């Protein structure tokens, strides 16, 4: 049985704003689920409903098979880590970690054991006597995470816990949180607008937009099998390139190239005759050398970005801007006209009206 179940969960705020529509999810015990989507899509609202900090307007929330809509945050046995990691400024790291347990009347010996263990997991052992002001941002964030993992709860809820850290600290904390998750085995729901965090940390990703779940799947699923243009464009960095064209005689015309869609779609192309289709390909899915069973396109190089192990090449393909990923040895010159090849299997086609994937 799933540990957490969200059945047709809706949130309508008192001002009438419908922030979350029919959210469905079953999270297994120990799973690491990431909610990802642009600002305002309803991630935090959903998380707060799971935490018991926000009423559920419609739908059912179950913990271990029991309806928990009316349970308070404590009964739900959840611990939440927020974006702003408010620590008690006048307490040492030790006391910050111990505080919640002291309030619960846990024995001093047990508290000490748990503080030491938590500090060890988070690499805070040498800082237990320090005040929060004498810690770096990353160390403070670790104390905040420590305060939640020290309570043995079934569910961790994290709302953009890394957003106050610099890029390097984020990468470090990302792997630390994944490791803590492995050690504690707690079901975790993690909210972020950063697709890299979602891809690197999640067992499963929930992609949201405008209050609606777009897709739920493993990082592989959402990357290789996006259900629509939104997911295809949101997951992956740089994002997937899209070229929108009308289908004529089974083909689309992109600059000089006539692309025969039957190579990808077979007979199905007939259903789209005269309609718009969106031709999608990922920057990393191209080659600069000719290959069999591939679409060939050409474009003018507008900008190149050397990133070290690879490079981004910005091209103008008959007015459509696209980004291509190449090796550092392949970087073309600016204003050069280049040809590149997209294996048919790496092409995605979307319905121009519904924006849903066709194949
Ligand atoms: P962010 O990444 O910016 O935190 P989010 O995806 O977490 O965004 P939410 O905070 O869940 O988004 O907000 C979802 C929508 O609900 C937003 O449009 C927001 O303005 C709206 N909203 C949030 N709280 C309230 C409230 N108390 N009353 C009315 N509308 C609200």
Short mmCIF file of C-alpha atoms in Angstrom, two decimals, residues 77-344:
data_model
loop_
_atom_site.label_atom_id
_atom_site.label_comp_id
_atom_site.label_asym_id
_atom_site.label_seq_id
_atom_site.Cartn_x
_atom_site.Cartn_y
_atom_site.Cartn_z
CA UNK A 77 4.47 12.83 11.77
CA UNK A 78 5.96 15.11 9.17
CA UNK A 79 8.95 17.41 9.46
CA UNK A 80 9.23 20.40 7.17
CA UNK A 81 12.31 22.31 6.04
CA UNK A 82 11.55 25.74 4.64
CA UNK A 83 13.32 28.02 2.23
CA UNK A 84 14.19 30.46 5.03
CA UNK A 85 16.03 28.35 7.57
CA UNK A 86 15.11 30.24 10.73
CA UNK A 87 17.49 29.07 13.45
CA UNK A 88 17.34 30.32 17.02
CA UNK A 89 20.06 32.99 16.95
CA UNK A 90 20.81 32.84 20.69
CA UNK A 91 21.28 29.11 20.85
CA UNK A 92 24.28 27.04 19.88
CA UNK A 93 24.06 24.56 17.05
CA UNK A 94 23.72 21.83 19.68
CA UNK A 95 20.75 23.54 21.31
CA UNK A 96 19.16 24.35 17.97
CA UNK A 97 19.27 20.64 17.15
CA UNK A 98 18.13 19.56 20.60
CA UNK A 99 15.34 22.08 21.09
CA UNK A 100 12.46 20.19 19.46
CA UNK A 101 13.26 17.01 21.38
CA UNK A 102 13.57 18.89 24.71
CA UNK A 103 10.11 20.33 24.14
CA UNK A 104 8.80 16.81 23.68
CA UNK A 105 10.36 15.85 27.03
CA UNK A 106 12.79 13.34 25.55
CA UNK A 107 15.54 12.15 27.98
CA UNK A 108 18.79 14.12 27.99
CA UNK A 109 20.83 11.01 27.18
CA UNK A 110 18.66 10.16 24.21
CA UNK A 111 18.80 13.77 23.02
CA UNK A 112 22.59 13.78 23.26
CA UNK A 113 22.87 10.56 21.32
CA UNK A 114 20.60 11.85 18.57
CA UNK A 115 22.30 15.25 18.37
CA UNK A 116 25.70 13.56 18.01
CA UNK A 117 24.41 11.19 15.36
CA UNK A 118 22.67 13.93 13.39
CA UNK A 119 25.73 16.16 13.61
CA UNK A 120 27.85 13.31 12.29
CA UNK A 121 25.57 12.66 9.32
CA UNK A 122 25.62 16.37 8.45
CA UNK A 123 29.29 17.05 9.19
CA UNK A 124 28.43 19.46 12.01
CA UNK A 125 30.29 17.73 14.85
CA UNK A 126 32.96 20.44 15.03
CA UNK A 127 30.40 23.22 15.09
CA UNK A 128 28.09 22.11 17.89
CA UNK A 129 29.26 24.90 20.24
CA UNK A 130 28.97 27.66 17.65
CA UNK A 131 26.22 30.24 17.36
CA UNK A 132 24.37 30.36 14.01
CA UNK A 133 25.90 33.76 13.15
CA UNK A 134 29.32 32.12 13.12
CA UNK A 135 28.31 29.63 10.43
CA UNK A 136 28.31 29.85 6.64
CA UNK A 137 25.01 29.76 4.75
CA UNK A 138 25.54 26.11 3.84
CA UNK A 139 26.30 25.15 7.44
CA UNK A 140 23.18 26.96 8.67
CA UNK A 141 21.15 25.13 6.09
CA UNK A 142 22.56 21.86 7.36
CA UNK A 143 21.51 22.74 10.90
CA UNK A 144 18.01 23.45 9.58
CA UNK A 145 17.93 20.07 7.84
CA UNK A 146 19.34 18.52 11.04
CA UNK A 147 16.52 19.97 13.11
CA UNK A 148 14.03 18.12 11.00
CA UNK A 149 15.84 14.80 10.63
CA UNK A 150 16.58 14.58 14.36
CA UNK A 151 12.90 13.95 14.94
CA UNK A 152 12.24 10.44 13.71
CA UNK A 153 9.38 11.17 11.40
CA UNK A 154 7.86 9.24 8.55
CA UNK A 155 7.82 12.08 6.07
CA UNK A 156 10.17 14.93 5.24
CA UNK A 157 8.76 17.88 3.40
CA UNK A 158 11.25 20.31 1.93
CA UNK A 159 10.29 23.57 0.28
CA UNK A 160 13.15 24.91 -1.85
CA UNK A 161 15.62 24.27 0.98
CA UNK A 162 18.65 25.20 -1.13
CA UNK A 163 17.49 28.43 -2.66
CA UNK A 164 19.49 30.64 -0.30
CA UNK A 165 22.76 28.91 -1.09
CA UNK A 166 25.28 29.72 -3.78
CA UNK A 167 25.68 27.43 -6.78
CA UNK A 168 28.55 25.41 -5.32
CA UNK A 169 26.89 24.90 -1.94
CA UNK A 170 23.73 23.81 -3.70
CA UNK A 171 25.54 21.04 -5.51
CA UNK A 172 27.12 19.83 -2.27
CA UNK A 173 23.88 19.98 -0.29
CA UNK A 174 22.02 18.26 -3.10
CA UNK A 175 24.11 15.13 -2.72
CA UNK A 176 24.05 15.41 1.07
CA UNK A 177 20.28 15.48 1.16
CA UNK A 178 20.14 12.48 -1.17
CA UNK A 179 22.53 10.66 1.16
CA UNK A 180 20.57 11.59 4.28
CA UNK A 181 17.50 10.31 2.55
CA UNK A 182 19.21 7.01 1.88
CA UNK A 183 20.29 6.73 5.52
CA UNK A 184 16.98 7.70 7.11
CA UNK A 185 14.75 5.96 4.58
CA UNK A 186 12.00 8.53 5.19
CA UNK A 187 9.49 9.32 2.50
CA UNK A 188 10.51 12.72 1.19
CA UNK A 189 8.67 15.33 -0.81
CA UNK A 190 10.89 18.05 -2.13
CA UNK A 191 9.74 21.21 -3.87
CA UNK A 192 11.91 23.08 -6.35
CA UNK A 193 11.65 25.12 -9.53
CA UNK A 194 15.09 23.85 -10.57
CA UNK A 195 14.88 20.98 -13.02
CA UNK A 196 18.49 19.95 -12.35
CA UNK A 197 17.66 19.39 -8.66
CA UNK A 198 14.61 17.42 -9.69
CA UNK A 199 16.53 15.26 -12.17
CA UNK A 200 19.45 14.52 -9.84
CA UNK A 201 17.56 13.87 -6.61
CA UNK A 202 14.19 12.33 -7.43
CA UNK A 203 13.00 8.76 -7.58
CA UNK A 204 9.96 10.26 -9.26
CA UNK A 205 9.24 13.76 -10.49
CA UNK A 206 5.87 15.49 -10.49
CA UNK A 207 5.89 18.24 -13.14
CA UNK A 208 3.30 20.95 -12.47
CA UNK A 209 1.98 23.93 -14.39
CA UNK A 210 -0.80 26.38 -13.46
CA UNK A 211 -2.10 24.17 -10.67
CA UNK A 212 -2.29 21.03 -12.82
CA UNK A 213 -0.04 17.97 -12.73
CA UNK A 214 1.41 17.55 -16.20
CA UNK A 215 3.31 14.31 -15.72
CA UNK A 216 4.56 12.00 -12.99
CA UNK A 217 7.50 9.74 -13.75
CA UNK A 218 11.10 8.82 -13.11
CA UNK A 219 13.74 11.31 -14.29
CA UNK A 220 14.31 9.04 -17.30
CA UNK A 221 10.60 8.97 -18.10
CA UNK A 222 10.07 12.69 -18.08
CA UNK A 223 13.26 13.30 -20.04
CA UNK A 224 12.80 10.63 -22.71
CA UNK A 225 9.02 10.39 -22.82
CA UNK A 226 7.57 13.83 -22.11
CA UNK A 227 3.80 13.85 -22.52
CA UNK A 228 3.60 17.40 -23.87
CA UNK A 229 5.59 20.42 -25.00
CA UNK A 230 5.56 21.95 -21.55
CA UNK A 231 7.31 18.97 -19.92
CA UNK A 232 9.65 18.59 -22.92
CA UNK A 233 10.64 22.26 -22.62
CA UNK A 234 10.90 22.33 -18.84
CA UNK A 235 13.01 19.21 -18.29
CA UNK A 236 16.46 19.34 -19.86
CA UNK A 237 19.00 22.12 -19.97
CA UNK A 238 19.27 23.86 -22.40
CA UNK A 239 15.63 23.13 -23.22
CA UNK A 240 14.32 21.14 -26.17
CA UNK A 241 14.21 23.06 -29.47
CA UNK A 242 10.82 23.45 -31.13
CA UNK A 243 9.99 24.26 -34.75
CA UNK A 244 6.32 24.83 -35.57
CA UNK A 245 5.18 24.24 -39.18
CA UNK A 246 2.17 23.34 -41.25
CA UNK A 247 2.24 19.84 -42.76
CA UNK A 248 2.10 19.86 -46.56
CA UNK A 249 2.28 16.67 -48.60
CA UNK A 250 3.47 14.82 -45.51
CA UNK A 251 6.41 17.18 -45.07
CA UNK A 252 7.38 20.33 -43.25
CA UNK A 253 9.61 22.94 -44.82
CA UNK A 254 12.37 24.29 -42.57
CA UNK A 255 14.53 26.75 -44.49
CA UNK A 256 15.95 24.82 -47.43
CA UNK A 257 15.20 21.45 -45.92
CA UNK A 258 12.07 19.52 -46.62
CA UNK A 259 11.53 17.09 -43.76
CA UNK A 260 9.54 13.98 -44.61
CA UNK A 261 7.50 13.27 -41.48
CA UNK A 262 6.52 9.79 -42.63
CA UNK A 263 10.05 8.73 -41.68
CA UNK A 264 8.97 9.25 -38.10
CA UNK A 265 5.21 8.85 -38.24
CA UNK A 266 4.54 6.46 -41.06
CA UNK A 267 0.91 6.53 -42.27
CA UNK A 268 -0.15 8.62 -39.29
CA UNK A 269 1.21 11.71 -41.01
CA UNK A 270 -1.97 11.76 -43.15
CA UNK A 271 -4.03 12.72 -40.09
CA UNK A 272 -1.98 15.90 -39.81
CA UNK A 273 -2.11 17.03 -43.44
CA UNK A 274 -2.78 20.79 -43.47
CA UNK A 275 -2.43 21.03 -39.69
CA UNK A 276 0.34 22.47 -37.57
CA UNK A 277 2.87 20.22 -36.00
CA UNK A 278 5.77 21.00 -33.67
CA UNK A 279 9.06 19.33 -34.49
CA UNK A 280 11.19 18.98 -31.34
CA UNK A 281 14.77 17.91 -30.72
CA UNK A 282 17.12 18.21 -27.79
CA UNK A 283 20.34 20.24 -28.11
CA UNK A 284 22.35 17.14 -27.19
CA UNK A 285 20.57 14.89 -29.69
CA UNK A 286 22.30 16.19 -32.82
CA UNK A 287 25.51 15.46 -34.65
CA UNK A 288 27.53 17.59 -37.01
CA UNK A 289 28.52 14.62 -39.16
CA UNK A 290 26.15 13.11 -41.66
CA UNK A 291 24.36 9.95 -40.65
CA UNK A 292 21.74 7.55 -41.93
CA UNK A 293 18.10 7.81 -41.01
CA UNK A 294 18.43 11.37 -39.78
CA UNK A 295 16.87 14.72 -40.59
CA UNK A 296 19.34 17.28 -41.94
CA UNK A 297 18.93 20.97 -41.12
CA UNK A 298 21.04 24.03 -41.68
CA UNK A 299 21.39 27.23 -39.80
CA UNK A 300 23.54 30.27 -39.22
CA UNK A 301 25.70 30.35 -36.09
CA UNK A 302 24.80 33.38 -33.99
CA UNK A 303 26.68 32.67 -30.78
CA UNK A 304 28.84 29.98 -29.23
CA UNK A 305 29.38 29.28 -25.55
CA UNK A 306 32.37 27.21 -24.49
CA UNK A 307 31.43 25.39 -21.27
CA UNK A 308 34.49 23.17 -20.86
CA UNK A 309 33.42 19.61 -21.55
CA UNK A 310 30.95 20.76 -24.19
CA UNK A 311 29.70 23.91 -25.92
CA UNK A 312 26.37 25.48 -26.79
CA UNK A 313 25.91 26.72 -30.32
CA UNK A 314 23.01 29.12 -30.96
CA UNK A 315 21.77 28.85 -34.52
CA UNK A 316 19.15 30.59 -36.55
CA UNK A 317 17.28 28.04 -38.66
CA UNK A 318 15.03 29.96 -41.01
CA UNK A 319 14.00 32.36 -38.23
CA UNK A 320 13.70 29.66 -35.59
CA UNK A 321 16.30 29.94 -32.85
CA UNK A 322 17.79 26.66 -31.71
CA UNK A 323 20.57 25.59 -29.40
CA UNK A 324 22.90 22.71 -30.28
CA UNK A 325 25.31 20.96 -27.97
CA UNK A 326 28.66 20.02 -29.49
CA UNK A 327 32.07 18.90 -28.23
CA UNK A 328 34.71 21.60 -27.66
CA UNK A 329 36.54 20.36 -30.80
CA UNK A 330 33.52 20.94 -33.00
CA UNK A 331 32.71 24.58 -32.21
CA UNK A 332 31.94 26.34 -35.48
CA UNK A 333 32.86 29.93 -36.30
CA UNK A 334 30.42 32.78 -35.77
CA UNK A 335 28.23 33.55 -38.80
CA UNK A 336 29.15 30.21 -40.30
CA UNK A 337 26.39 28.32 -42.10
CA UNK A 338 26.35 24.82 -40.64
CA UNK A 339 24.55 21.56 -41.38
CA UNK A 340 23.57 19.26 -38.59
CA UNK A 341 21.74 15.96 -38.30
CA UNK A 342 19.04 14.73 -35.98
CA UNK A 343 18.54 10.95 -35.90
CA UNK A 344 14.87 10.23 -36.55
#
